[in-house]
Structures are given as C-alpha cells and as structure tokens.
Coordinates of C-alpha atoms in Angstrom, one line a residue:
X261 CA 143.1 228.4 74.7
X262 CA 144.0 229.1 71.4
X263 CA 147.4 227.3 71.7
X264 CA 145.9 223.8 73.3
X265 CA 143.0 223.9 70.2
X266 CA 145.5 224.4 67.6
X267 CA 148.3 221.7 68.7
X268 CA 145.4 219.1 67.9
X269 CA 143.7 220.3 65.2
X270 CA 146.2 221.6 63.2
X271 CA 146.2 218.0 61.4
X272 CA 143.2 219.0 59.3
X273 CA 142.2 221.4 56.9
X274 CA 142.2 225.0 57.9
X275 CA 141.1 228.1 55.7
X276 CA 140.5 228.1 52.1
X277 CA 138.9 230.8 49.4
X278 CA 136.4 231.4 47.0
X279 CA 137.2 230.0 43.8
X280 CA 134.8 228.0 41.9
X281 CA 134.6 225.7 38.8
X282 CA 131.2 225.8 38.3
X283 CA 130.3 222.2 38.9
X284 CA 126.4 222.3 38.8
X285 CA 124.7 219.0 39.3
X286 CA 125.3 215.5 41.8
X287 CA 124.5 212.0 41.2
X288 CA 125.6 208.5 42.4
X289 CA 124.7 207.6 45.6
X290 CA 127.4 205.9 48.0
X291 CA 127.1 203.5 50.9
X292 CA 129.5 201.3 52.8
X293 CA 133.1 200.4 51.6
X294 CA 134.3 197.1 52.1
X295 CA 137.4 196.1 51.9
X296 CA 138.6 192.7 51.6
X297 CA 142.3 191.8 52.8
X298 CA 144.5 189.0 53.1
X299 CA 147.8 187.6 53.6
X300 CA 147.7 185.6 50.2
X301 CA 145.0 187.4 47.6
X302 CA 145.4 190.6 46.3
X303 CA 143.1 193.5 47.9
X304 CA 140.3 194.8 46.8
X305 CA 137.9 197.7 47.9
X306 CA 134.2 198.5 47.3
X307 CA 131.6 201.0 47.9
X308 CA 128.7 198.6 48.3
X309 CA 125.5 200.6 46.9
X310 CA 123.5 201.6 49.5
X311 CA 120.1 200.1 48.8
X312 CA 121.4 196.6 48.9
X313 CA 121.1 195.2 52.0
X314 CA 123.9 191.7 51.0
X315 CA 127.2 192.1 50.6
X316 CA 129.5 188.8 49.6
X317 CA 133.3 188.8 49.7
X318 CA 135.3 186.0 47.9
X319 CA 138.2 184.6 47.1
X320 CA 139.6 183.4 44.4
X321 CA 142.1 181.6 42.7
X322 CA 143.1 180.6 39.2
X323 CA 144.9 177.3 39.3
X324 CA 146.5 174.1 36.9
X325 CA 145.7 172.0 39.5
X326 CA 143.2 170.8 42.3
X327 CA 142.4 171.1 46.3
X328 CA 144.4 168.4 48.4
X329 CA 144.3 170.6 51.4
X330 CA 143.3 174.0 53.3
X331 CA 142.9 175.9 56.2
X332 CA 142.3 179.5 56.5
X333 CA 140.8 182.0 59.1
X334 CA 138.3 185.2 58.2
X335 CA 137.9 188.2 60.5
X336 CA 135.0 190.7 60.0
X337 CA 133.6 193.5 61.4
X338 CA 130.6 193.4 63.4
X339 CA 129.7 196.8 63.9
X340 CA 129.1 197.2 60.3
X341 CA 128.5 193.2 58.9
X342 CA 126.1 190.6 60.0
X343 CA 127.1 186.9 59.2
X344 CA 123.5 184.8 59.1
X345 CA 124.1 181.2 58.5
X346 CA 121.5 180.5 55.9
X347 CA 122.5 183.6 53.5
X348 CA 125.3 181.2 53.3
X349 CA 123.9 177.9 52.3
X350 CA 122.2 176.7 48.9
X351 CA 119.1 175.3 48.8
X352 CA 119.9 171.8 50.3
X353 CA 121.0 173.3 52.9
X354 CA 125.3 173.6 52.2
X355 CA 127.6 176.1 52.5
X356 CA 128.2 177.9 49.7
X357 CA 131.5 179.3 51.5
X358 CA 133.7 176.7 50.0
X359 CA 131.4 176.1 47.1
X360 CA 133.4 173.4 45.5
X361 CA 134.4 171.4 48.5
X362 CA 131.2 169.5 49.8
X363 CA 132.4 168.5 52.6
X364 CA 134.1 171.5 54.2
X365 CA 134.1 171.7 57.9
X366 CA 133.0 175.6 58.7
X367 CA 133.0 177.4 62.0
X368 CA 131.3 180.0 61.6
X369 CA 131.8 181.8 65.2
X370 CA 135.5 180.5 67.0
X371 CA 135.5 182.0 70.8
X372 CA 132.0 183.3 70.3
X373 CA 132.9 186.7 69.6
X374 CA 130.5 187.0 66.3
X375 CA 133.2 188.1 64.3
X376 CA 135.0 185.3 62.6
X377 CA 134.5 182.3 60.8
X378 CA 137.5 179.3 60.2
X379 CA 137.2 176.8 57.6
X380 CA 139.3 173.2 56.8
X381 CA 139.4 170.3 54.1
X382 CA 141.7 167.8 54.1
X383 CA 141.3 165.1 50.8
X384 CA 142.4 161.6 50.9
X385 CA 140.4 160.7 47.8
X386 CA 138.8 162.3 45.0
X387 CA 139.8 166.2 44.6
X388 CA 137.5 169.2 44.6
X389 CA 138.2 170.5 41.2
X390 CA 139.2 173.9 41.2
X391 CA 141.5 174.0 38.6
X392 CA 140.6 176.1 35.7
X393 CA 142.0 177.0 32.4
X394 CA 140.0 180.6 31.6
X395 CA 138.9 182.4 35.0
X396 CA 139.5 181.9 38.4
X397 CA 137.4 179.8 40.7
X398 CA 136.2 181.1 44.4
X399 CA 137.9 179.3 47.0
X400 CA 135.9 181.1 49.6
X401 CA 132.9 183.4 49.7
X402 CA 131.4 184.8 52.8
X403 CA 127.8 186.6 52.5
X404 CA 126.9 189.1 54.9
X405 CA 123.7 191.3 55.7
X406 CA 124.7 195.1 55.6
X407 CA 123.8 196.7 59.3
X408 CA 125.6 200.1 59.3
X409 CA 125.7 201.3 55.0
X410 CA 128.6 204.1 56.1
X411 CA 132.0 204.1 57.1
X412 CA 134.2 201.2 55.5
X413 CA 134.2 197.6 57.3
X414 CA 137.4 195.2 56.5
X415 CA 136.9 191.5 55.9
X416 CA 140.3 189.8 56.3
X417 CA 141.2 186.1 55.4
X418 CA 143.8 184.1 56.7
X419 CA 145.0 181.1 54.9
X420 CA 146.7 179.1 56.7
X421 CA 147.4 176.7 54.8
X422 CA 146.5 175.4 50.7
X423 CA 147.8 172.3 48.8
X424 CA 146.7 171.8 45.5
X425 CA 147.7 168.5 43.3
X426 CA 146.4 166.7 40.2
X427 CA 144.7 163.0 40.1
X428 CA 146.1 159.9 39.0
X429 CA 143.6 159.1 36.0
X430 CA 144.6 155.2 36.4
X431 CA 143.9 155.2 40.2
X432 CA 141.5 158.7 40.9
X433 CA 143.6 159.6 43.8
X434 CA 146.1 162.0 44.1
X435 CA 149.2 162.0 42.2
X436 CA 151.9 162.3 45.1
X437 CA 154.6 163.5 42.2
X438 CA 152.0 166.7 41.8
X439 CA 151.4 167.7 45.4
X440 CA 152.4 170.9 45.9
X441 CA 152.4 173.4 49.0
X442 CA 151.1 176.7 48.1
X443 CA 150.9 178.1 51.5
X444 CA 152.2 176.7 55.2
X445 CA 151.4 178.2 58.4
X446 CA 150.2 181.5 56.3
X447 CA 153.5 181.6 54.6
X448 CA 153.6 181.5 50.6
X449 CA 155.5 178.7 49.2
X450 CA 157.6 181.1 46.6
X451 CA 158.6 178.5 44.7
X452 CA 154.8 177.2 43.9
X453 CA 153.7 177.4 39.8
X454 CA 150.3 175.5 40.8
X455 CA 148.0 178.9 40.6
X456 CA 148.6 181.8 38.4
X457 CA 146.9 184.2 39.8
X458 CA 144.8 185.1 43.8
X459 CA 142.3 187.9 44.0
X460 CA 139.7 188.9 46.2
X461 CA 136.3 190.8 44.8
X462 CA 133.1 192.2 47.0
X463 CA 129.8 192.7 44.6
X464 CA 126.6 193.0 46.2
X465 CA 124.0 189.7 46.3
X466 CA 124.7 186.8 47.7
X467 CA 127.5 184.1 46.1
X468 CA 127.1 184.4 42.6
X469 CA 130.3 182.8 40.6
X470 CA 129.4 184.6 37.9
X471 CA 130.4 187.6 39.4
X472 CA 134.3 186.4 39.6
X473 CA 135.9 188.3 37.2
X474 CA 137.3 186.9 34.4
X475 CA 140.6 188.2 34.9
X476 CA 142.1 188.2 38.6
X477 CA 144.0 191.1 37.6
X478 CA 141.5 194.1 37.9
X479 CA 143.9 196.8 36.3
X480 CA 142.1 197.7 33.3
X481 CA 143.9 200.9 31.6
X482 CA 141.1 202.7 30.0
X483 CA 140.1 204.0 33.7
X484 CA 142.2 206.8 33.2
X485 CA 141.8 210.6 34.6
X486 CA 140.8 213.2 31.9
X487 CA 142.6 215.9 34.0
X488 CA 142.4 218.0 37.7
X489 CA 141.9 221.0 39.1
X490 CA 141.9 223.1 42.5
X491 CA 138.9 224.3 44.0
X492 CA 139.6 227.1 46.8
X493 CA 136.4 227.4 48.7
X494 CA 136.0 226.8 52.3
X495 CA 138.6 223.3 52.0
X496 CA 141.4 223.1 49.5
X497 CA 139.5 220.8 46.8
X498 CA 141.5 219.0 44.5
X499 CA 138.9 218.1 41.3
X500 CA 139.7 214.5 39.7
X501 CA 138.1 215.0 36.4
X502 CA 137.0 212.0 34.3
X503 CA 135.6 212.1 31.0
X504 CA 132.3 210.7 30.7
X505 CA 133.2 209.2 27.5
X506 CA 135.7 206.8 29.3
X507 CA 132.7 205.5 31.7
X508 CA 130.5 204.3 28.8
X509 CA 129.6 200.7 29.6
X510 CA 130.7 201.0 33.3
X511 CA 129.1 201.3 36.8
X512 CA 129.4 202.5 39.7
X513 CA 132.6 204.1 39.3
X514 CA 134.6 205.7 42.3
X515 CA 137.6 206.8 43.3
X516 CA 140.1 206.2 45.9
X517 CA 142.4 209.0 47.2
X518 CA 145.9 208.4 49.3
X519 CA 147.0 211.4 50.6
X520 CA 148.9 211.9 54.3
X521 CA 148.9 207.8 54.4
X522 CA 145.2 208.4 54.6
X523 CA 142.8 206.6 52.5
X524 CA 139.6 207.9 51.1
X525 CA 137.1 206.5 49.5
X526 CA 134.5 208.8 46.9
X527 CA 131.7 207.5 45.4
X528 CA 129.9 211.1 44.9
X529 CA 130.6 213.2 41.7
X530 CA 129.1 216.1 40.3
X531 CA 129.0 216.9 36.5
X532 CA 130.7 219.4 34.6
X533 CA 130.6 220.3 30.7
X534 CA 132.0 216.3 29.5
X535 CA 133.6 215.2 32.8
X536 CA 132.6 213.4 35.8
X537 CA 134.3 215.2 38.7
X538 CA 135.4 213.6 42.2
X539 CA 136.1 216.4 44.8
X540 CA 138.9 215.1 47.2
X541 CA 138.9 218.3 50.0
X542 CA 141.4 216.5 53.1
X543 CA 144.0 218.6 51.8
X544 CA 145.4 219.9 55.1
X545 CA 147.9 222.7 54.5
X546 CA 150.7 220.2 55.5
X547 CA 150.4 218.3 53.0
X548 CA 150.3 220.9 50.0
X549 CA 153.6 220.0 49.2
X550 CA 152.8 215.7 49.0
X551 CA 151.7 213.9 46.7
X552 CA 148.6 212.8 46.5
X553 CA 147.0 209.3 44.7
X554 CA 143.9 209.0 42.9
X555 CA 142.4 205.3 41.7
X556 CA 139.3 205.3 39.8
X557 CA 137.4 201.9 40.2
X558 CA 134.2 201.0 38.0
X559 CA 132.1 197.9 37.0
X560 CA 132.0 196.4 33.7
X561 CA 129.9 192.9 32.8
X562 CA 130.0 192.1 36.2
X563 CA 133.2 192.4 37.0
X564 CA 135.1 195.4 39.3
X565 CA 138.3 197.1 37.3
X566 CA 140.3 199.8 38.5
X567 CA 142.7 202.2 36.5
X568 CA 146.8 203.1 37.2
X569 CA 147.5 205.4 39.7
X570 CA 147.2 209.1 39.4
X571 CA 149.6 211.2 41.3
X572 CA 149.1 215.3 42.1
X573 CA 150.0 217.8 44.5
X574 CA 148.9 221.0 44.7
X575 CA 152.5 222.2 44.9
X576 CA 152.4 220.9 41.5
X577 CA 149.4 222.8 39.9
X578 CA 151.0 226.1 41.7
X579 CA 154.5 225.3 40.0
X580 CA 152.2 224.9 36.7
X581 CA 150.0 227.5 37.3
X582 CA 153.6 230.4 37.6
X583 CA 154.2 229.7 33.9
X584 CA 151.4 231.6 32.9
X585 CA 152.0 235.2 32.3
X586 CA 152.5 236.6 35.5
X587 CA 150.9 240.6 33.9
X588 CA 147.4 238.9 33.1
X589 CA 147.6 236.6 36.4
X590 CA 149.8 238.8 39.0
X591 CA 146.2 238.2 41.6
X592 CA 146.5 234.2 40.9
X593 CA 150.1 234.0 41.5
X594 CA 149.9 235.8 44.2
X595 CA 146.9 233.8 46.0
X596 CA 149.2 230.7 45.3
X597 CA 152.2 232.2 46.5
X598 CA 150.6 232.9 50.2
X599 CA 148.8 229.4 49.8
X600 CA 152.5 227.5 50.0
X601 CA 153.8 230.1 52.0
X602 CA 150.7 229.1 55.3
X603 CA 151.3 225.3 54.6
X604 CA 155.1 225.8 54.7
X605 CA 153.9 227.9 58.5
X606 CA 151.4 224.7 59.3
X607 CA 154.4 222.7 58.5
X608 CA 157.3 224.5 60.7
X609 CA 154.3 224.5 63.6
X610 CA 154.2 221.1 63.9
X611 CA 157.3 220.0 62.5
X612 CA 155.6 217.9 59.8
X613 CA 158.9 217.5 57.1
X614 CA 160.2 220.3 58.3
X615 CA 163.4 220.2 56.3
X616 CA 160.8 219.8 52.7
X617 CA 159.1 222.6 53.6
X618 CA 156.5 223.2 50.5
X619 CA 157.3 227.0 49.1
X620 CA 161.6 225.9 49.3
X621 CA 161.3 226.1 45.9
X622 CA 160.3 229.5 45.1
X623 CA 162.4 231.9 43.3
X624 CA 162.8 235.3 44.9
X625 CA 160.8 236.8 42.3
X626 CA 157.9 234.8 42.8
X627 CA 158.4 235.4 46.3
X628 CA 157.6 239.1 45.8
X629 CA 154.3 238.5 44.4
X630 CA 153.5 237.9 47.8
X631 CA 151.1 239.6 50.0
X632 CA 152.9 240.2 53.1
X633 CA 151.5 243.5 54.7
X634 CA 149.2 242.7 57.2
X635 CA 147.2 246.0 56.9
X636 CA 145.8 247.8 59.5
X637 CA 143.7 245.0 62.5
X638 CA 140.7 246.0 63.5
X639 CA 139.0 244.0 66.8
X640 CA 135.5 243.6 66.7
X641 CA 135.3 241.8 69.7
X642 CA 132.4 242.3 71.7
X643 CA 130.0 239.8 73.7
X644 CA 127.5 243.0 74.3
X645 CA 127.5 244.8 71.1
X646 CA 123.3 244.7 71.5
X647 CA 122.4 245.1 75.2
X648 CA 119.0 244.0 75.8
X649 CA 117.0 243.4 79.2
X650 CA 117.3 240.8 81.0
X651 CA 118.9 238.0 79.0
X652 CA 118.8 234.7 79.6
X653 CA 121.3 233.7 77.6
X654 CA 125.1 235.1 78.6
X655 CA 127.6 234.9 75.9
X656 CA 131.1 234.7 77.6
X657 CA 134.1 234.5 75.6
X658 CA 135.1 234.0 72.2
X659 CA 137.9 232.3 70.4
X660 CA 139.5 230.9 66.8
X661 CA 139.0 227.4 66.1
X662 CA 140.7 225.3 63.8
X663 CA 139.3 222.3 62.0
X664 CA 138.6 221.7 59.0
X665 CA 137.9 224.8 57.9
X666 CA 138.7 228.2 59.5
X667 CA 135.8 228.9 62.7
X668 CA 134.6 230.9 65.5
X669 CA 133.9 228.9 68.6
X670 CA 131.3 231.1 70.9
X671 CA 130.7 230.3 74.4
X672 CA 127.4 231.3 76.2
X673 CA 125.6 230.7 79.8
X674 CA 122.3 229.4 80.1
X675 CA 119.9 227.8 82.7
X676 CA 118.4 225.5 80.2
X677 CA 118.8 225.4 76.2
X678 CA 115.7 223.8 75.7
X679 CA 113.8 225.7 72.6
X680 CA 116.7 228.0 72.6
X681 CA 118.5 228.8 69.2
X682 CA 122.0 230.7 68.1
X683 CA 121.8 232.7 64.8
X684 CA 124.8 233.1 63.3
X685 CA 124.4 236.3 60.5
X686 CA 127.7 237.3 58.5
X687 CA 127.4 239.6 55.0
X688 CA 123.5 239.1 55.4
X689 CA 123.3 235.2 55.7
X690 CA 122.0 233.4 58.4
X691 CA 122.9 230.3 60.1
X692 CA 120.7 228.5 63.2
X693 CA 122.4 226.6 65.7
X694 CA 120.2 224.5 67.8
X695 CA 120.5 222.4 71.8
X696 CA 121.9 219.4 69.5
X697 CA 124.8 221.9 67.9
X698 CA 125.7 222.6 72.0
X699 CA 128.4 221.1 73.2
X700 CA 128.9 221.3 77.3
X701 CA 131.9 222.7 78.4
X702 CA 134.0 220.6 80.8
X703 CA 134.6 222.3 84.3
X704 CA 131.5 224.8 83.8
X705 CA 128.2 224.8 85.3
X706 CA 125.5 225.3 82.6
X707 CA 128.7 226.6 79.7
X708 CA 128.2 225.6 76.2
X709 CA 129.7 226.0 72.9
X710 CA 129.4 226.5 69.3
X711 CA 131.4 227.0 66.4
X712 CA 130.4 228.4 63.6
X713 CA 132.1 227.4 60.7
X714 CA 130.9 228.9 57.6
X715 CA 133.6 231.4 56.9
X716 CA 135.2 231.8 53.5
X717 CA 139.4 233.3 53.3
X718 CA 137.7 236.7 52.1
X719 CA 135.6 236.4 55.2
X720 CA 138.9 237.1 57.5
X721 CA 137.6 240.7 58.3
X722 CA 134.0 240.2 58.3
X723 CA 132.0 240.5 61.7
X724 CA 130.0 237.8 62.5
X725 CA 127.5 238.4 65.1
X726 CA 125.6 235.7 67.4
X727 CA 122.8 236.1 68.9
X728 CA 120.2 233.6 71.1
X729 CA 116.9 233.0 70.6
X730 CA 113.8 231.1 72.5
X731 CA 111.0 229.5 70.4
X732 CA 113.3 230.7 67.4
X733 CA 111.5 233.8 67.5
X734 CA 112.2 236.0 71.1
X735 CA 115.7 237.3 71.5
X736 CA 116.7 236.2 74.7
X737 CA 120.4 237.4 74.4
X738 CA 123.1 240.7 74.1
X739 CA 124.3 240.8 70.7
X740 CA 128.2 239.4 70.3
X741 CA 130.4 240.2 67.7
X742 CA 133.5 238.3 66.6
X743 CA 136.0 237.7 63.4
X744 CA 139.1 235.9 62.8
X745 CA 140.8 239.5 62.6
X746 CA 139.5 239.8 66.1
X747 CA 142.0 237.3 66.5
X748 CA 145.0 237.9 64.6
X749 CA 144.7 241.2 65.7
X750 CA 144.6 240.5 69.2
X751 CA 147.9 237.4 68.8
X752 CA 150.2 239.0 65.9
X753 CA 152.3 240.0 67.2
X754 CA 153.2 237.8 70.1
X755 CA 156.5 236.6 68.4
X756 CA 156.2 232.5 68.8
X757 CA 155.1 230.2 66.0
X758 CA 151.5 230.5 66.4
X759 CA 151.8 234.2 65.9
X760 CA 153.9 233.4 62.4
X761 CA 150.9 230.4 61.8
X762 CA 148.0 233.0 62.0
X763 CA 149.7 235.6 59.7
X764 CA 150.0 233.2 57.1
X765 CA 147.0 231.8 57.3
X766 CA 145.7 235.6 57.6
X767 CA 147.9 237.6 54.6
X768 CA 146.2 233.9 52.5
X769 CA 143.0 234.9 53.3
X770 CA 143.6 238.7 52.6
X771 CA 145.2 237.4 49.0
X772 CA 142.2 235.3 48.5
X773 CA 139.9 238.3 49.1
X774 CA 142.4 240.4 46.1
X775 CA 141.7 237.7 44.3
X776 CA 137.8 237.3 44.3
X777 CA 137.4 240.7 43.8

C-alpha cells in the first residue's frame, strides 16, 4: 500500500515543522487569473478581483504607421469565461473588439464550439488610424462575463496576419512605398520597424482605452522584494517579503511564483511589522535544491506593472543560514541539515536530478550536525485500543499517506455513514471528519477512508486516535490508535529506498521536534 501511495504522491509536499514568523493579520482578496497569450504580444497575467463580474483582454500595439490589413484568431476558455455579444458593442450597436476599424468583420463562435472568436479587415481606401506617437492603441479587445472567479482561464490570440502602411496625403489612399508586413501566416516579419512595441493587458470592466497602459513595457523596477524567509510548519513556506512602503500608490499587488516549471499565482498576503508577505508553500522536498522565481505585479493609474525577477532556493537560505555561529545555533543547523538530507532521499526515490542531489554540497562537518539516530520505535498501532459494544462502525487498517503534508489515512466499515462523524484528537485537539470527508474504497463493500492530515514534524511520535460518532454525539466505534512512528517503526528497516525515504523524512521530523523545544 504504502509503496503504490508514495510513487504518486511523492511529487508534492511531504512533512514540515513548527517554525513560525509571527505573521498576524490577512487581507486582499483574490479571484480568477487570467492570462492572456499570443504568438505576437507579449503576455500578461491577472488576478481579476473577485467581485467584478467583467473581465476584458486587449491587445495592443504601439505603431508609426496605420491598419492596411489583419486577420487573427482568439481562443478562450469556457468553463471559466462567458463571451455575450452586446458586452462587446458600444451604444450604436458596434463592436468594440476592433475599436478602430468600423468595419471589421467578427465571428464571434467559428464551429460552434462557444470558445472562439476570428476577426478580418482588409482596406482599400482610407486607413483605420492606429498609429500613435505616446501610448499604444488596442488592436483587439474581447469582454467577457466572469462564470467560475477561481482557478486561472487563458485567453489566446492568433494573429494571423497584420499590415500596417501610411496614406498618400495628395491621393488619401495608401502609399504602396509604406506597406509593410508585420505578420504573415502567424509568422513575424523580423525585419518590420512599423510598431515599436505589442503587449497584452486584462483589467476588469468592459473596453476602456484608457486602461492601456502608457508604456507597453510593464517592467517597472521599484516592484522589488524587501527580503524572504522560511516558514517550517506543516509545508515548507518560503515568505516573499515586500515592504509596504514600496506599494504606496499601487493596487492589487500579487505575486507570481515559478518553481518545479509550475506556476503560481498569490494574491493573498498577510502583514508583518513593515512588509507585506506572500507565502509560496509547493515546495516539495525535490525541489529544495531549485530555484525558485518570484514576480510581484501591482496597479498604478490604471495601468498593471510588474517588477524583475526574484530568484531563491531554500538550499540557498540553508547555505546562508550555516554562517551563523554554529555554538548559539547547533539546533537550527541541525534541523536544516536533516531538511536537505530528506529532499536529497525524495530526490534518489524518484530519480528527480539524481546526479544534483541538494545536500552534495555539505562539508563533512556540517554533516555531523546531523541527527541520524533513529531512537528507540514505538508502534501504537491499534484499531481496538477502546472496545466498546456493539459498534457500528469497524475501523480496519491503517496506513501513512503522503501529500502535501505528512498524514494518516484510516479505513473503517460501515452500513451507512449517514449522521456519522470521525474525531480525530492528537495532543488534546480535535478534528471532525464528516460523510462528505469519506471517500469509498474501490473493491470494498461499504469501505471508506480518511486522512487526517493535521500533523506537524514534532508530531512524528504522537498517537493520534480516531474514533466514530452518530449524531456527533454517541460513540458508535472501538477506539483506533495510529502515528507516523507506527510506521517507520513497522518499515525501517526493510532495506529498499522507501525504507531510506521514511528515515529521512523521520530523523527531520525528530530534528524539528529538538528544535521546537
């Protein structure tokens, strides 16, 4: 069991420990991220807030000259976006999706699959003037209604083609010396000068030109991180501190995280002494030896900005945190020492950079701080610790689990789980499972599951004990007992490479535990 749960779980977070920073209080609320794509404009990426119910991507270029041609092709997706023809017109009834080209021809719905659009304009006389000598003008702009505010949803444009030229002021046509092809048959035209620079921005509202930012080139270099920090708790947080003094005149600021070629979007933050602090916790203990990429993104007059990129690891903060005086921090080194050591275990396990492995740089003093007797293993396992008479609930079998944090997946028996509750209670604190926490167990007649996951590193030898209730109130089950020592004691030594994973992940805990006091 334990081998088939940890061969596809292993890719996220396992155990952590108890370190705080004493972040106290949370604001800014999030709500879908859109992100807007495209095989000619630069990307961009929002958290649309989540009491607006419009969201409208555009397009936009900043260009010498004016629209001969175009053809392009937008994708969206309709799980999370609704396209509704007239949040897309003005009041006379045009599209405002090519807002300076009257006479576009839009389809707003090729193959009838509700998630495209296509547009063309093709000019034989006088020329749509998009050119522009201080900001950049949208060349498309697609309003949708909002229909699922979580997750992210990508809008992706196509162009297929642009031409842009300048008019013959003695004959108001097009002077054929000044055609030039920007893109054909979605390629770029290398060689074009005609627009100096493509971007895409989301804002929430319907088209507003206004909301184009002034410069297409959102880098703005004041959007800087103050500092960062680890938080050891039940994940491995990394803390992207940012001063609040840097936000003053922005909005909405968030933060986008790389880590694993994973992408994550973070629009909460909770506040501590003068910084605004983003907790990134997808820090599986593969990756404690990668870098990892932070981009803080804000709104100022109107207009999105982002800052450089950030790069950390927490490899990194241990290597800074063994200069400090190893006499007044011996507990701290040695915490971090058995933290690289189980993601250098996780690594081997599943052969993730194998040959990198994160704690290769160690010296052979720092490896001595480490914890590496196991101590004595006591099993607590026992799914009848409690008898009482006649149960209706059954528990059956208990095992490790490993997601995102470190947990114990119970098993049980019942006729019918209707009213029917499992209390988890470890060091004095309780935690209620109800039917909707059951999961049905695949080959089993009335088998379910649960996993409790509210276990802390210094938690590796506590006893957690289940029991089942009716009405929340009438015990209906034997008492069962269970920890993650259960566990290791039960696997250690078994010689293979889960054995050597669990012993890391075990002699962490146990230095975490030091640690804490």
């Amino acid at each position: 069991m334990f081998k088939k749960i940890i061969s596809t779980v292993l890719s996220v977070c396992m155990v952590l420990t108890c370190l705080s920073v004493g972040i106290v209080s949370a604001s800014a609320a999030g709500g879908l991220t859109v992100q807007a794509t495209s095989n000619y404009f630069d990307n961009f990426s929002k958290v649309v807030d989540s009491s607006e119910d419009k969201v409208t991507i555009a397009y936009a270029i900043k260009s010498s000259k004016d629209l001969v041609n175009a053809e392009w092709y937008l994708t969206y997706d309709n799980t999370k976006l609704e396209f509704i023809e007239d949040d897309n017109m003005d009041y006379n009834g045009d599209w405002t999706i090519m807002p300076y080209v009257p006479n576009a021809i839009i389809n707003t719905d090729v193959g009838g699959t509700h998630n495209n659009l296509c547009g063309n304009v093709s000019i034989v006389s006088t020329l749509p003037k998009i050119s522009s000598t201080d900001k950049p003008k949208t060349l498309v702009a697609v309003t949708f209604e909002v229909i699922d505010n979580s997750g992210t949803a990508t809008v992706d444009l196509q162009l297929r083609n642009l031409t842009l030229g300048t008019k013959d002021n003695s004959t108001g046509l097009l002077d054929p010396d000044s055609e030039e092809n920007v893109v054909t048959l979605f390629e770029e035209n290398s060689n074009s000068t005609a627009v100096t620079s493509s971007s895409a921005v989301v804002y929430e509202g319907y088209y507003d030109e206004s909301k184009v930012p002034d410069d297409s080139n959102p880098l703005d270099s004041s959007l800087t991180f103050n500092s960062y920090s680890l938080s050891l708790a039940q994940n491995i947080e990394m803390n992207f501190n940012v001063a609040q003094s840097k936000l003053d005149g922005y909005s909405n600021p968030y933060i986008v995280v790389n880590s694993g070629g994973q992408e994550t979007t973070i629009s909460d933050y909770t506040v501590s002494g003068t910084n605004y602090v983003f907790k990134y916790n997808k820090i599986y203990p593969q990756l404690i030896g990668d870098d990892i990429t932070a981009v803080l993104y804000a709104t100022k007059d109107g207009s999105e900005k982002h800052g450089p990129e950030y790069t950390r690891s927490v490899k990194g903060y241990c290597t800074n945190m063994f200069k400090l005086d190893h006499s007044s921090y011996a507990s701290f080194h040695t915490l971090l020492v058995n933290l690289l050591n189980y993601g250098a275990q996780a690594q081997t396990y599943i052969n993730y950079k194998a040959n990198d492995l994160c704690n290769k740089d160690l010296t052979a003093t720092q490896q001595s701080w480490a914890l590496k007797d196991l101590g004595t293993l006591n099993s607590v396992r026992n799914m009848n610790s409690e008898p009482i008479s006649n149960p209706t609930v059954t528990f059956n079998s208990a095992t490790l689990s490993l997601g995102s944090t470190v947990g114990i997946t119970m098993f049980f028996t019942t006729d019918n789980i209707a009213n029917k509750t499992i209390v988890a209670t470890v060091s004095g604190n309780e935690y209620s499972f109800t039917s909707e926490d059951f999961v049905p167990v695949s080959g089993y007649t009335n088998r379910y599951k649960v996993t409790f996951n509210e276990l802390y590193a210094n938690d590796m030898r506590s006893t957690v004990s289940f029991r089942a209730y009716q009405n929340n109130s009438q015990l209906v089950s034997n008492t069962a007992t269970y920890s993650i020592e259960s566990y290791v004691a039960a696997h250690t030594n078994d010689g293979n490479s889960v054995a050597s994973l669990i012993n890391a992940m075990y002699l962490y805990g146990e230095a975490a535990k030091a640690y804490a006091g």
